[in-house]
């Protein structure tokens, strides 16, 4: 199972835990599993079926480019963090 | 031959050829956006709000429309209403209703200079006369100019619909976002610390200051297609955002990027472009809009002013133990300051076990901020890097050694959590420590030396490239990345390196949005990294195809053909190695022309670090700070064209020094910008700066075929803090406000003298 | 609106007549009437120097002069700096030293630098910086610009032909200089 590091503002969903285990072969399955364990995750992370534009996904130290289709390994370390883009830097803006 | 860091010997990369577009630019032939003229072209001008915050009750345009020579007048009512929702537009996430309302105010004006109407006329002078005939009835509201005012519970609300998660769906607010980053336990960390320094910093809103004002020529065709000529950092961004604002299909707009006279992030969004198309649609003529300097300063996106409270602690022997930071950035009139980036950069060069950062994006009655070179990082570093200097001083440790002891390395967790891959931070500090500048003695009264470091993420994103082989064996490289500082040369050099050609036999061409695949902005220091990667792959595609042709000629299998040092060869009797030039003449008979193509959504971007040392002399009578010497060390991965890499390092340093010493938006109590010209918005001149020495550090980015890291941004981050540290060592005052202009420095010096005198008097009594 | 006026001037060595409105600046005339768009508009208040041209031997911001004031004047713009077959030594040195990034300020810097070298062929670094202080560059930090001007001065002083030299015809600049000398003699 992959280890998901929970950003500070989503730790209320995990009862304060900053890292949890989740399974899935890609980011979509991982978020589905997180949502099963801690209801509310999908709403926080997804919009129109893909990762929210304001959120980036880092898997094993590398920023993903594939959104929900980004592959996740058996022992991957997955971070959700504010997105930066194109010399722009607008988390949530 | 230039030796590469990863053991390759390059023939072209690392050399300093004359840029391919140079002659046009030194002879005045190069066409920038404002240089485009078309038959029958009209000139547009924009009416702007004289108030910082007001409701638009009515706009009457009849008199303006009746002026001879006026062909059209438009207001926000001529643009479609767009949803109040975050949407993906090209590579950006944007609230489209905010974007549209920034281009043309709909119900309210939210800053001095906010556009309210536009005119097209047969001359710019007539258009300007017409603006004076437009009657706007405003209900003036109190302006909210600072984050402190905007965050007060009873503050006037700028955007009635704005909500944030914490305050809930029923509470109108000026706080668009609160981000938090947390690691370990800061209270525990501070308990263990021997030294703790805490200060509050304020930094002024500053502008990118590109010399070329924004411009656009729109040509609308009756078939529903439009062409936009403009100076932009991203032609594809202009296309997608203009299409959204106009309610047109994206494919119906072609954007032709003109040469661009500077951007530094400020030309990654749109202002005039959709208005030029709309005016063209209304009049049936091409319409050119250009901004004046005052319009650029009042109404395009500067970067945020900020308030930052920063507390850091370390042990006696200099180990950083905890950092707690509260930061609020001015977003301008609509959400979207770089506070997230500020939060993720502020202590990025360090390994700190206990960390708590709270970051707030706050709307105020100032222009909507846009990106500015490592957005959000320079003002953040002003806080953290001056406190690092103070902690080093308390520990009695050299500021370079303090940074090396605590510096981020491969595996160190970044602020948001993921570990760094191979980075070159420590190497930049060592480069400064070993530089002739740092080893030199600085003598004389009121002189001081300061060191500071900076971090920037860099980005990858999407790029496309085509490499064509001509029948004479020369090549052209076609890209969609606008050349803002010499990147054409870098792209041609990469192709020449792969193809074994002379760099002058490769012509780089920046083309329009119809002629090349999607390419994201020239921004985020991504052009050499990502577009360079696409060019590298496209050139490899050419080599692969050429091998097939050589194989055909020699009746061999393609895999039996090898290519090295510009020669194709294979084992076998009578096989004479061929150059690309020889092979190019045989293409028609072996299968036709060859174009290599590649697209990337570049992964594995390598973040950039810089460390800067600056010597200053402070005039104790006036507070004026003179820069005596400056040296910047930066990890660039691999320098393709070292002269232009040095140019980025020097240019960023100069901008950072301007930010440090003089530049600031000055609003009066009514929220009106009072320094709308370049005499009063004081950017560094030739006379303000010394030569800027550079140390290029090359720690290749893993995974990139050439090891490139972005080079465009990070050099702007250290200077404000480096100057502040130098001032502290020169005259013993710790500056906490930007800019450190003569009045502020003098005030700090006088209050230090007053304190000293009071202490002396107390001691005497 | 006042009527247009006929103005006669010598621009880049050519006697030229043009029509302009009294309210049009010389910069507007150069760019919009004469299609000499090499002179750039950065501020229209004389603060940035991107529109610098040389009028009767002196550098000035063409945005601060009216078109009608060009009557009888001799004006050099960036378009007249190179000969048909060779660059001016300053242009060549700007390229060799990578003294331009975006290039928008380059025409103004070239004209200010030319005016400097015309009156002071061996400037010190401080003199170069002083002479160019009216031209803003936001890209380079000025380092490579100052080096290029110093190198150009040295090349001119040593009598070497700049690397860009290919032919022997007089440049528009040289034609203008001859014209100015003739005027002075008269």
PDB file of C-alpha atoms in Angstrom, chain A residues 8-9 11 44 47-48 52-54 58 61-66 70 77 79 81-82 84-93, chain B residues 85-86 88 92-94 165 178-182 335-338 340 344 371 375 416-418 421 457 461 521 524 601 603-604:
ATOM      1  CA  UNK A   8      -2.067  20.242   7.294  1.00  0.00           C
ATOM      2  CA  UNK A   9      -5.459  21.507   6.182  1.00  0.00           C
ATOM      3  CA  UNK A  11      -5.760  16.448   8.662  1.00  0.00           C
ATOM      4  CA  UNK A  44     -11.403  18.148  -1.310  1.00  0.00           C
ATOM      5  CA  UNK A  47     -13.201  18.619  -9.528  1.00  0.00           C
ATOM      6  CA  UNK A  48     -14.987  17.420 -12.672  1.00  0.00           C
ATOM      7  CA  UNK A  52      -8.316  20.135  -8.812  1.00  0.00           C
ATOM      8  CA  UNK A  53      -6.297  22.699 -10.775  1.00  0.00           C
ATOM      9  CA  UNK A  54      -5.080  24.188  -7.488  1.00  0.00           C
ATOM     10  CA  UNK A  58       4.037  14.402  -5.949  1.00  0.00           C
ATOM     11  CA  UNK A  61       9.618  12.939  -5.114  1.00  0.00           C
ATOM     12  CA  UNK A  62       8.458  13.659  -8.635  1.00  0.00           C
ATOM     13  CA  UNK A  63       5.616  15.985  -9.614  1.00  0.00           C
ATOM     14  CA  UNK A  64       2.995  14.065 -11.561  1.00  0.00           C
ATOM     15  CA  UNK A  65       1.779  15.341 -14.914  1.00  0.00           C
ATOM     16  CA  UNK A  66      -1.052  12.866 -15.439  1.00  0.00           C
ATOM     17  CA  UNK A  70      -0.730   9.195 -12.711  1.00  0.00           C
ATOM     18  CA  UNK A  77       5.078   7.971  -1.102  1.00  0.00           C
ATOM     19  CA  UNK A  79       2.004  14.050  -1.365  1.00  0.00           C
ATOM     20  CA  UNK A  81       0.329  19.998  -2.291  1.00  0.00           C
ATOM     21  CA  UNK A  82      -0.610  23.428  -3.648  1.00  0.00           C
ATOM     22  CA  UNK A  84       2.332  26.061  -9.143  1.00  0.00           C
ATOM     23  CA  UNK A  85       2.134  26.569 -12.846  1.00  0.00           C
ATOM     24  CA  UNK A  86       3.818  28.336 -15.716  1.00  0.00           C
ATOM     25  CA  UNK A  87       5.596  31.008 -13.768  1.00  0.00           C
ATOM     26  CA  UNK A  88       2.282  31.376 -11.996  1.00  0.00           C
ATOM     27  CA  UNK A  89       1.808  30.418  -8.459  1.00  0.00           C
ATOM     28  CA  UNK A  90      -1.768  30.548  -7.593  1.00  0.00           C
ATOM     29  CA  UNK A  91      -2.828  27.951  -5.112  1.00  0.00           C
ATOM     30  CA  UNK A  92      -6.524  28.453  -4.959  1.00  0.00           C
ATOM     31  CA  UNK A  93      -6.354  31.701  -6.894  1.00  0.00           C
TER      32      UNK A  93
ATOM     33  CA  UNK B  85     -15.740  29.256 -10.628  1.00  0.00           C
ATOM     34  CA  UNK B  86     -12.193  27.991 -10.887  1.00  0.00           C
ATOM     35  CA  UNK B  88      -8.647  25.098 -16.137  1.00  0.00           C
ATOM     36  CA  UNK B  92      -3.670  27.789 -15.547  1.00  0.00           C
ATOM     37  CA  UNK B  93      -6.424  27.491 -13.043  1.00  0.00           C
ATOM     38  CA  UNK B  94      -8.394  30.706 -13.090  1.00  0.00           C
ATOM     39  CA  UNK B 165     -13.400  27.472   3.922  1.00  0.00           C
ATOM     40  CA  UNK B 178      -5.448  30.240   4.099  1.00  0.00           C
ATOM     41  CA  UNK B 179      -2.706  27.693   3.534  1.00  0.00           C
ATOM     42  CA  UNK B 180      -0.845  25.899   6.278  1.00  0.00           C
ATOM     43  CA  UNK B 181       2.347  23.860   6.275  1.00  0.00           C
ATOM     44  CA  UNK B 182       3.245  21.956   9.392  1.00  0.00           C
ATOM     45  CA  UNK B 335      -7.657  36.390  -5.394  1.00  0.00           C
ATOM     46  CA  UNK B 336      -4.348  34.912  -6.480  1.00  0.00           C
ATOM     47  CA  UNK B 337      -1.246  36.289  -4.798  1.00  0.00           C
ATOM     48  CA  UNK B 338       1.911  34.158  -4.802  1.00  0.00           C
ATOM     49  CA  UNK B 340       1.598  29.772  -1.542  1.00  0.00           C
ATOM     50  CA  UNK B 344       6.930  26.986   0.171  1.00  0.00           C
ATOM     51  CA  UNK B 371       3.724  36.663 -11.663  1.00  0.00           C
ATOM     52  CA  UNK B 375       6.831  35.028  -7.525  1.00  0.00           C
ATOM     53  CA  UNK B 416       5.362  20.743   1.420  1.00  0.00           C
ATOM     54  CA  UNK B 417       6.874  17.375   2.259  1.00  0.00           C
ATOM     55  CA  UNK B 418       8.430  15.619  -0.735  1.00  0.00           C
ATOM     56  CA  UNK B 421      16.320  15.042  -5.429  1.00  0.00           C
ATOM     57  CA  UNK B 457      10.875  25.623  -7.850  1.00  0.00           C
ATOM     58  CA  UNK B 461       4.998  21.826 -18.398  1.00  0.00           C
ATOM     59  CA  UNK B 521       4.395  30.153 -21.327  1.00  0.00           C
ATOM     60  CA  UNK B 524       8.799  29.402 -14.517  1.00  0.00           C
ATOM     61  CA  UNK B 601       5.018  17.358 -20.693  1.00  0.00           C
ATOM     62  CA  UNK B 603       8.818  15.728 -15.705  1.00  0.00           C
ATOM     63  CA  UNK B 604      11.569  15.788 -13.139  1.00  0.00           C
TER      64      UNK B 604
END
